[in-house]
PDB file of C-alpha atoms in Angstrom:
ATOM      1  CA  UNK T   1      52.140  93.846 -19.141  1.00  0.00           C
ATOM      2  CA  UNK T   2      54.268  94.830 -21.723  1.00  0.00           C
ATOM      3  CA  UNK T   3      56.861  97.922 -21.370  1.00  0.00           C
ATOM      4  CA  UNK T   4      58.949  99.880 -24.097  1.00  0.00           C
ATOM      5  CA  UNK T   5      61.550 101.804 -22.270  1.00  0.00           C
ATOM      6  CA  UNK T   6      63.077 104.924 -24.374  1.00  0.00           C
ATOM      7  CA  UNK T   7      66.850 105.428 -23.371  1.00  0.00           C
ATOM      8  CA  UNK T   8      68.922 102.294 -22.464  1.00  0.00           C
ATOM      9  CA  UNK T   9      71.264 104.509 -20.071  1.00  0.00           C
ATOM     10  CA  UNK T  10      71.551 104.049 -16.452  1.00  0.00           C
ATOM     11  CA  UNK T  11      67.956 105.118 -15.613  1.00  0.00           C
ATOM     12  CA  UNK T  12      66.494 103.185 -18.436  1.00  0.00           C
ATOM     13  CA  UNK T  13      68.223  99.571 -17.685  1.00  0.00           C
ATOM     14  CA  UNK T  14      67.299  99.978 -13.645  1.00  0.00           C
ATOM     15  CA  UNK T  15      63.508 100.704 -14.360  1.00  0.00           C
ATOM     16  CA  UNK T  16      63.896  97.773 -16.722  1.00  0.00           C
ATOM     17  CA  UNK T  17      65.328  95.238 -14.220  1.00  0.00           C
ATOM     18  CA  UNK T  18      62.676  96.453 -11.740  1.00  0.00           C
ATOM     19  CA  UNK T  19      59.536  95.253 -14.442  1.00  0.00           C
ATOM     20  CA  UNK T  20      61.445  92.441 -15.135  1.00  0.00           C
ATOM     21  CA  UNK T  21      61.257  91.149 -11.546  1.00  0.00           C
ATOM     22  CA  UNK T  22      57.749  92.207 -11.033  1.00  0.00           C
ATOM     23  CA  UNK T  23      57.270  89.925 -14.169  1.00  0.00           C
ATOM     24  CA  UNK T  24      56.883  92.132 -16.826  1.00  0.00           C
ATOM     25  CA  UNK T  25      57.760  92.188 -20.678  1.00  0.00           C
ATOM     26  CA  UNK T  26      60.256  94.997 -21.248  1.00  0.00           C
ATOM     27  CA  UNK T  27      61.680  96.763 -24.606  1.00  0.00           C
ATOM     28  CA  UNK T  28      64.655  98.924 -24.653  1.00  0.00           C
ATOM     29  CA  UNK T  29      65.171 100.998 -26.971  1.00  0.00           C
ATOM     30  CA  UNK T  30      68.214 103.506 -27.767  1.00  0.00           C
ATOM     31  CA  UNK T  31      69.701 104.669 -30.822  1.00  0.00           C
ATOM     32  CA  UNK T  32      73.454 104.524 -29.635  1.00  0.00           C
ATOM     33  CA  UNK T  33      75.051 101.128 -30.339  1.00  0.00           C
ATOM     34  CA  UNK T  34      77.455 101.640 -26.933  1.00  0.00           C
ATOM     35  CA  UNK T  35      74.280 101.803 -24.956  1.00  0.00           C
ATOM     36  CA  UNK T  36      72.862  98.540 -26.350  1.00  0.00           C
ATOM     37  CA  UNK T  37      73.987  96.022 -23.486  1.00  0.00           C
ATOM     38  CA  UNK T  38      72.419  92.974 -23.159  1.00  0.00           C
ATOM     39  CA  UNK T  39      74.242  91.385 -21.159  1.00  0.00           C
ATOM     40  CA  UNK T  40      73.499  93.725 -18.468  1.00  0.00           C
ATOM     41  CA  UNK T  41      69.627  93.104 -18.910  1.00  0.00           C
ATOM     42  CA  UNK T  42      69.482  89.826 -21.079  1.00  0.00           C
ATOM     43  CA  UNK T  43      65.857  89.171 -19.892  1.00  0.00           C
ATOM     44  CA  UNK T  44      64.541  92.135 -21.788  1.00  0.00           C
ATOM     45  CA  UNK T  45      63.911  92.784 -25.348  1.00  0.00           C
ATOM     46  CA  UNK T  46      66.796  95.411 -27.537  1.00  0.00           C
ATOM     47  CA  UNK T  47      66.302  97.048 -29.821  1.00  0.00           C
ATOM     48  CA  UNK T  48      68.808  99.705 -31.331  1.00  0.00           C
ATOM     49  CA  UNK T  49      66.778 102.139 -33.284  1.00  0.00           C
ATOM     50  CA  UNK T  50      65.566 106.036 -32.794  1.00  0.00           C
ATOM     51  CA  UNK T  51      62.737 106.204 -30.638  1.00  0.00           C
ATOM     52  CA  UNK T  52      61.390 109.372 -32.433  1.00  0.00           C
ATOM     53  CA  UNK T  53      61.041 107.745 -35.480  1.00  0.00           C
ATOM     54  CA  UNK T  54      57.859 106.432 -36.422  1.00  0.00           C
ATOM     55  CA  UNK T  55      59.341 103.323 -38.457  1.00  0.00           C
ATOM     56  CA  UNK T  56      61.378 103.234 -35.086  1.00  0.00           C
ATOM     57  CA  UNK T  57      58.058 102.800 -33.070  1.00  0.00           C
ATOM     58  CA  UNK T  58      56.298 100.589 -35.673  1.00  0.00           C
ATOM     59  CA  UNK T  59      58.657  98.087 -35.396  1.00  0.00           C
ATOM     60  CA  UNK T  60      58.784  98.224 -31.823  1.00  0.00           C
ATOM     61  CA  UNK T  61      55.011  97.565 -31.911  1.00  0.00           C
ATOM     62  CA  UNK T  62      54.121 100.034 -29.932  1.00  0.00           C
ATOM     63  CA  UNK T  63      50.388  99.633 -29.972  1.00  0.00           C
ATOM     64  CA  UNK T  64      51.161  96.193 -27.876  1.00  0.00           C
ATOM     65  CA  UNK T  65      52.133  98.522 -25.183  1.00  0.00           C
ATOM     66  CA  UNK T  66      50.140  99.626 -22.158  1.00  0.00           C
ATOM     67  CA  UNK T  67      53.155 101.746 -21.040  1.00  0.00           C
ATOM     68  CA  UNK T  68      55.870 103.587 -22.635  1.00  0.00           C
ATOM     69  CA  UNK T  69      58.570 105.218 -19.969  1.00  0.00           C
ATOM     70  CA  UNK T  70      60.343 107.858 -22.041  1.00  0.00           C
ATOM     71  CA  UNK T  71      63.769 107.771 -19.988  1.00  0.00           C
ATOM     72  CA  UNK T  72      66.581 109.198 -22.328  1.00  0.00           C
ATOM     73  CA  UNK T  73      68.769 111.709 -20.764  1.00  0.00           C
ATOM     74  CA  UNK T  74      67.326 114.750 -23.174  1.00  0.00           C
ATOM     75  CA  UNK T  75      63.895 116.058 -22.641  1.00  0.00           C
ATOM     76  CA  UNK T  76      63.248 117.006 -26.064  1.00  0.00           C
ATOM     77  CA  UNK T  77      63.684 113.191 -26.932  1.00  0.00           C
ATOM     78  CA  UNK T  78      61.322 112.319 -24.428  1.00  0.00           C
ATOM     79  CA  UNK T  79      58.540 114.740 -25.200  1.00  0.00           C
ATOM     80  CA  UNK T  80      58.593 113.748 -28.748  1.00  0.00           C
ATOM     81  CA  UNK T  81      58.813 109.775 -27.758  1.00  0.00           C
ATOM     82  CA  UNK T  82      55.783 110.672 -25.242  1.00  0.00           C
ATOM     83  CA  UNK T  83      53.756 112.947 -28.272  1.00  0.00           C
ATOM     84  CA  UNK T  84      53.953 109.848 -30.693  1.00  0.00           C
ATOM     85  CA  UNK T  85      53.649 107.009 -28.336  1.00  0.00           C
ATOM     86  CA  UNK T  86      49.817 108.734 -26.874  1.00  0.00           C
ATOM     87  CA  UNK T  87      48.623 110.190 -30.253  1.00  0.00           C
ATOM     88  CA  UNK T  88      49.971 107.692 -33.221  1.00  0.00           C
ATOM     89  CA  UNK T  89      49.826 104.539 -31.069  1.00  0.00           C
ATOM     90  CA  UNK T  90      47.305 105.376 -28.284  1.00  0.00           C
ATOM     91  CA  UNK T  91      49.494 104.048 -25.229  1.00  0.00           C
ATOM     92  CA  UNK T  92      47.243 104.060 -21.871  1.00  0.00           C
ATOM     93  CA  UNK T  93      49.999 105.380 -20.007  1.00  0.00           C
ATOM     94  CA  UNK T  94      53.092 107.529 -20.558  1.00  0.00           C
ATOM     95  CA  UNK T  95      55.864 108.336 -18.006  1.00  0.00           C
ATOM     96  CA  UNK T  96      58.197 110.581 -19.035  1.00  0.00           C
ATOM     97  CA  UNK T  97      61.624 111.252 -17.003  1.00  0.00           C
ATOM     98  CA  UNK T  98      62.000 115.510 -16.498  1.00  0.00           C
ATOM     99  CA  UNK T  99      65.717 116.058 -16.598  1.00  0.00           C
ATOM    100  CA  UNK T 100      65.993 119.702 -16.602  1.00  0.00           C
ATOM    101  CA  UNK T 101      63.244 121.189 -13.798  1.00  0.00           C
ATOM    102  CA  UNK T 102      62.922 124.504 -16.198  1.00  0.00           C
ATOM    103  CA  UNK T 103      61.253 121.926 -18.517  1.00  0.00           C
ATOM    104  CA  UNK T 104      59.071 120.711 -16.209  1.00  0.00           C
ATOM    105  CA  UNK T 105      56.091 122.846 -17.032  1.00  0.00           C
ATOM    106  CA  UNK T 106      55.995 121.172 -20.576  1.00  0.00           C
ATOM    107  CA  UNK T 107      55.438 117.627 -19.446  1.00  0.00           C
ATOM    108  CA  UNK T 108      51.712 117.578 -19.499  1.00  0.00           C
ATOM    109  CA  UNK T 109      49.119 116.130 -21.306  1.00  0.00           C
ATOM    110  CA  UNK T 110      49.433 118.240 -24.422  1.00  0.00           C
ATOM    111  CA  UNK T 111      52.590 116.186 -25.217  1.00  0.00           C
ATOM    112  CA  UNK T 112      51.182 113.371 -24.335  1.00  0.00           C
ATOM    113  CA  UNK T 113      52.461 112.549 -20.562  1.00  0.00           C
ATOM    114  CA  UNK T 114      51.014 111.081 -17.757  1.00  0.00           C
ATOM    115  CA  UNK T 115      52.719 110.705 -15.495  1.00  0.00           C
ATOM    116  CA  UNK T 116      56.333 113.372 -15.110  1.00  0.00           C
ATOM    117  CA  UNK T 117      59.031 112.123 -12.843  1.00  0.00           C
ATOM    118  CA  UNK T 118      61.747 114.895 -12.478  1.00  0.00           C
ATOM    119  CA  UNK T 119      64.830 113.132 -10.629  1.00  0.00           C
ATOM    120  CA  UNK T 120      66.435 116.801  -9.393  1.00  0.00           C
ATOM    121  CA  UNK T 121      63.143 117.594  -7.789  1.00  0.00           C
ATOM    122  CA  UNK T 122      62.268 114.066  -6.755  1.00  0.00           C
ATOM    123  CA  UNK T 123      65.931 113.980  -4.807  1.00  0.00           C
ATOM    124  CA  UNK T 124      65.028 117.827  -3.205  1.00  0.00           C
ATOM    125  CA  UNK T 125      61.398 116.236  -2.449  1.00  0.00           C
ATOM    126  CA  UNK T 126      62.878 113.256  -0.686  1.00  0.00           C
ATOM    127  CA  UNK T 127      65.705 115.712   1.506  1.00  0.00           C
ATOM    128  CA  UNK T 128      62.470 117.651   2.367  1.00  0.00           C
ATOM    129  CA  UNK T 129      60.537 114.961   3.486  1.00  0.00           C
ATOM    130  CA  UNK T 130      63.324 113.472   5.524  1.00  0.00           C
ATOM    131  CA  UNK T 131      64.134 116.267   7.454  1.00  0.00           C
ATOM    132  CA  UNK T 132      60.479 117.911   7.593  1.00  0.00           C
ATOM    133  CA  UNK T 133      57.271 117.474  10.224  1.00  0.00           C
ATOM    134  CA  UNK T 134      54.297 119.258   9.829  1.00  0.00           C
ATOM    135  CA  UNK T 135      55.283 120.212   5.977  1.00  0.00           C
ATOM    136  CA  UNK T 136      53.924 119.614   3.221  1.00  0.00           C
ATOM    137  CA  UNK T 137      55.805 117.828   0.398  1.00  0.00           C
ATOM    138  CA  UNK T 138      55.388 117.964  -3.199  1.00  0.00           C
ATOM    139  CA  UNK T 139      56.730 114.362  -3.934  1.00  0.00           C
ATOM    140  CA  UNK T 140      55.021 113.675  -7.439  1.00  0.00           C
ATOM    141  CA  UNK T 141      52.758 115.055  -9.818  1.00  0.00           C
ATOM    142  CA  UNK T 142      50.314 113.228 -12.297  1.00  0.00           C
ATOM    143  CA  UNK T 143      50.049 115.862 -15.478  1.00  0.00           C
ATOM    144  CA  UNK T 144      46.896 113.721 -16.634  1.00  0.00           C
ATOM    145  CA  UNK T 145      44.283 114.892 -14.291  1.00  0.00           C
ATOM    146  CA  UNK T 146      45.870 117.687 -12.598  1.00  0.00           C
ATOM    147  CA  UNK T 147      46.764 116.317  -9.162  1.00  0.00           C
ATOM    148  CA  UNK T 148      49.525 116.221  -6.575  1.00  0.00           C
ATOM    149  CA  UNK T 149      51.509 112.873  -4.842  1.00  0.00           C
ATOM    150  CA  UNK T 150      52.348 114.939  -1.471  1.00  0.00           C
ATOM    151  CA  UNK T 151      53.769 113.864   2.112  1.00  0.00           C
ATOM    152  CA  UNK T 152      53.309 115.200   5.612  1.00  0.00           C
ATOM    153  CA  UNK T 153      54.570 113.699   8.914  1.00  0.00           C
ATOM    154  CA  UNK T 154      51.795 114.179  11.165  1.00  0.00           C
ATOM    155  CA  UNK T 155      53.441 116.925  14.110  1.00  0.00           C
ATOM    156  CA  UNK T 156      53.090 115.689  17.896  1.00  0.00           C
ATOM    157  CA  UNK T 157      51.145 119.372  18.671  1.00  0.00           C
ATOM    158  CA  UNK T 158      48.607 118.293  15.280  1.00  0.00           C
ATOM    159  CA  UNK T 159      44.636 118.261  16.691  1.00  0.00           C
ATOM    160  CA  UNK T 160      44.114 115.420  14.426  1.00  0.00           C
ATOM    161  CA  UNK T 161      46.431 113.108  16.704  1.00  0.00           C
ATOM    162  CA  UNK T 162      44.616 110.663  17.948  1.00  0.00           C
ATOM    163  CA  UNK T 163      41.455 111.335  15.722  1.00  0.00           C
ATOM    164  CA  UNK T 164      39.835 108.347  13.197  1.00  0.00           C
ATOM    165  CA  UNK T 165      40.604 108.738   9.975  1.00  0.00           C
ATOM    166  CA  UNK T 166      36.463 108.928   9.166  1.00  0.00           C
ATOM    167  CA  UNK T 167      35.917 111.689  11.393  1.00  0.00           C
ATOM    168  CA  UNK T 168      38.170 114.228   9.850  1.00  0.00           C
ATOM    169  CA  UNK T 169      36.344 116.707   7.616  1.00  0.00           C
ATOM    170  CA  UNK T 170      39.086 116.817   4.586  1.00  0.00           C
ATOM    171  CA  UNK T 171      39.523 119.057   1.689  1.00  0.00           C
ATOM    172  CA  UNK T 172      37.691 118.456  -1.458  1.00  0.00           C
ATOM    173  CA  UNK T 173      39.927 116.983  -4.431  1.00  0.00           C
ATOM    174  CA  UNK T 174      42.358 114.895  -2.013  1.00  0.00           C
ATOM    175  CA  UNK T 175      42.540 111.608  -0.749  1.00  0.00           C
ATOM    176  CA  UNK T 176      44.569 109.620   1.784  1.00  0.00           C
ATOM    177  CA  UNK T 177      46.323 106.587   0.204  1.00  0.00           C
ATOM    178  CA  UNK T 178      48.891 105.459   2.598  1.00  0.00           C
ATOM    179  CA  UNK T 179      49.857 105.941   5.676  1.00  0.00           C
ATOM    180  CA  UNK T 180      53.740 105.245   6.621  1.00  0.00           C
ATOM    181  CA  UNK T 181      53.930 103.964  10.665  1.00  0.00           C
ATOM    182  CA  UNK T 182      57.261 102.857  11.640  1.00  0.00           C
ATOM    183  CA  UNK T 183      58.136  99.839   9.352  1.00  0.00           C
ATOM    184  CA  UNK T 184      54.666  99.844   8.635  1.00  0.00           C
ATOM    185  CA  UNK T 185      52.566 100.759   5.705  1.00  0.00           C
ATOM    186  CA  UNK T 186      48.923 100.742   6.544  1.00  0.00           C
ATOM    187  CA  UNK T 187      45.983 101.258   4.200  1.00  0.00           C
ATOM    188  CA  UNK T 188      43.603 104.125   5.616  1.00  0.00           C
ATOM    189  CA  UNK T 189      40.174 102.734   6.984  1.00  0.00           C
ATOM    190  CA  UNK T 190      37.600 105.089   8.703  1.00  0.00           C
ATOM    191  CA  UNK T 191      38.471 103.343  11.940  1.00  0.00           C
ATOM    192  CA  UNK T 192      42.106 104.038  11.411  1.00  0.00           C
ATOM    193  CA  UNK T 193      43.620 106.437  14.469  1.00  0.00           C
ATOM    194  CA  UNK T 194      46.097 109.041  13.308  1.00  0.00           C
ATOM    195  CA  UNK T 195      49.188 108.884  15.295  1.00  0.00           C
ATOM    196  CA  UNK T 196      51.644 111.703  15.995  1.00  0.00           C
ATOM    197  CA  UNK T 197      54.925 110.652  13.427  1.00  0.00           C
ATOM    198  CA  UNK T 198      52.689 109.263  11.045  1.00  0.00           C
ATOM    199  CA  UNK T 199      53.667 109.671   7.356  1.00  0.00           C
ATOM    200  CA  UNK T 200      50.478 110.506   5.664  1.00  0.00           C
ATOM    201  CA  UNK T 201      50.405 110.174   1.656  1.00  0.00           C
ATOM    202  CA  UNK T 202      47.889 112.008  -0.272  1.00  0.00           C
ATOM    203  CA  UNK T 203      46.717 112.644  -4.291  1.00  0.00           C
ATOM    204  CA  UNK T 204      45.754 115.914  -4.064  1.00  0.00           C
ATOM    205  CA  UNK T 205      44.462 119.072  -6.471  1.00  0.00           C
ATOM    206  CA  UNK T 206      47.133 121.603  -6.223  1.00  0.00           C
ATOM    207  CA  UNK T 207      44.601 124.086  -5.025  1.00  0.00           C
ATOM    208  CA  UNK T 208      44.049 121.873  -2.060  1.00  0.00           C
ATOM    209  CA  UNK T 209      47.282 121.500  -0.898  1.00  0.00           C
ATOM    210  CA  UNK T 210      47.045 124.957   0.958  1.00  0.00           C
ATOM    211  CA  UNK T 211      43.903 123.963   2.733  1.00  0.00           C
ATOM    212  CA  UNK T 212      45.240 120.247   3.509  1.00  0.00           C
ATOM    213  CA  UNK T 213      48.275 121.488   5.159  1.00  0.00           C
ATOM    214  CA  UNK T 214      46.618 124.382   6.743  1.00  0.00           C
ATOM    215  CA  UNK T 215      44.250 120.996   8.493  1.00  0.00           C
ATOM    216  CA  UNK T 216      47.158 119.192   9.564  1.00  0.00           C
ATOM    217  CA  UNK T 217      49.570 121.300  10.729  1.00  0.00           C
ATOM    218  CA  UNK T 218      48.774 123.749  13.683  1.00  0.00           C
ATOM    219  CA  UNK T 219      51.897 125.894  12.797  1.00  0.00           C
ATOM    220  CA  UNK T 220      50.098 126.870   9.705  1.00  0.00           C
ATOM    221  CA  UNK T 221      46.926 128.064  11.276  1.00  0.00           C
ATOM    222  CA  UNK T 222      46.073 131.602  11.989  1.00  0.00           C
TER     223      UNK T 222
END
């Protein structure tokens, strides 16, 4: 799979060494000459250019991509890098890194995102979900299709302890992924048991989340 990665920062060079292990072709791109480094990534493709510039993209051949990660540290850059890459190139999927939370609303589908990772609410998400049983946590959302990546440890007092996985009645518009058991990470089956401490992972419609956390956790029920 190939990868063109906007912003050759920090952020931008980690994500890259990541694809490049999982054996992936990767492109960085960055307009600064101080942040072209090879060295520090010499298994990926550089290219020192302005990612919001269409002779920019062309020549990064964008239309061999099946994902563009719009990374830079300004979120006008990557909304614009998103916009072009999904309408003037047709990319199958966009991830775009939120930097400013205020901003978030913006990172949907109408600029062309998939997929909106905001690090500041990613690092609160990840406190939350460390310290929290019985809530639910907002870990990720998907702008294309309007749903929810969100986490809830499975409380001791929960009725659902102890229950198969095929028997429980759950909300429309969600669905278990993972489950997170220990060192474990199991893959939901019907005969599956919930346990009490189990980290359950769901992609869920916003308007569900209410109604999924109101099944799971007796402290929320009236």
């Amino acid at each position: 799979m190939r990868v063109a990665i906007a912003g050759a920062g920090a952020v931008g060079r980690s994500i890259a060494g990541e694809l490049l292990e999982n054996g992936h072709e990767v492109l960085l791109v960055d307009k600064a000459p101080t942040a072209i480094s090879v060295e520090r990534v010499p298994q990926a493709e550089w290219l020192l250019a302005d990612a919001c510039e269409i002779t920019s993209l062309d020549e990064a051949a964008l239309q061999r991509c099946s994902v563009v990660i719009a990374a830079t540290g300004d979120d006008k850059v990557n909304l614009v890098v998103s916009l072009l890459a999904k309408t003037e190139y047709a990319v199958p999927r966009v991830v775009a890194r939120v930097n400013n939370p205020k901003n978030e609303w913006l990172f949907n589908e109408s600029w062309g995102v998939d997929v909106a990772v905001s690090t500041p609410r990613l690092m609160s998400a990840l406190v939350e979900e460390a310290v929290s049983v019985g809530d639910l946590v907002r870990l990720l959302r998907f702008s294309h299709g309007d749903a929810n990546l969100v986490e809830l440890t499975l409380p001791p007092e929960s009725a659902l302890a102890g229950t198969r996985i095929g028997d429980v009645a759950w909300p429309e518009d969600t669905s278990l992924v993972t489950i997170i058991r220990g060192s474990r990470v199991l893959t939901p089956s019907p005969e599956e048991t919930l346990e009490a401490g189990d980290e359950l992972l769901f992609v869920a419609a916003p308007a569900r989340e209410e109604q999924l956390e109101d099944l799971l956790s007796p402290r929320n029920e009236v």
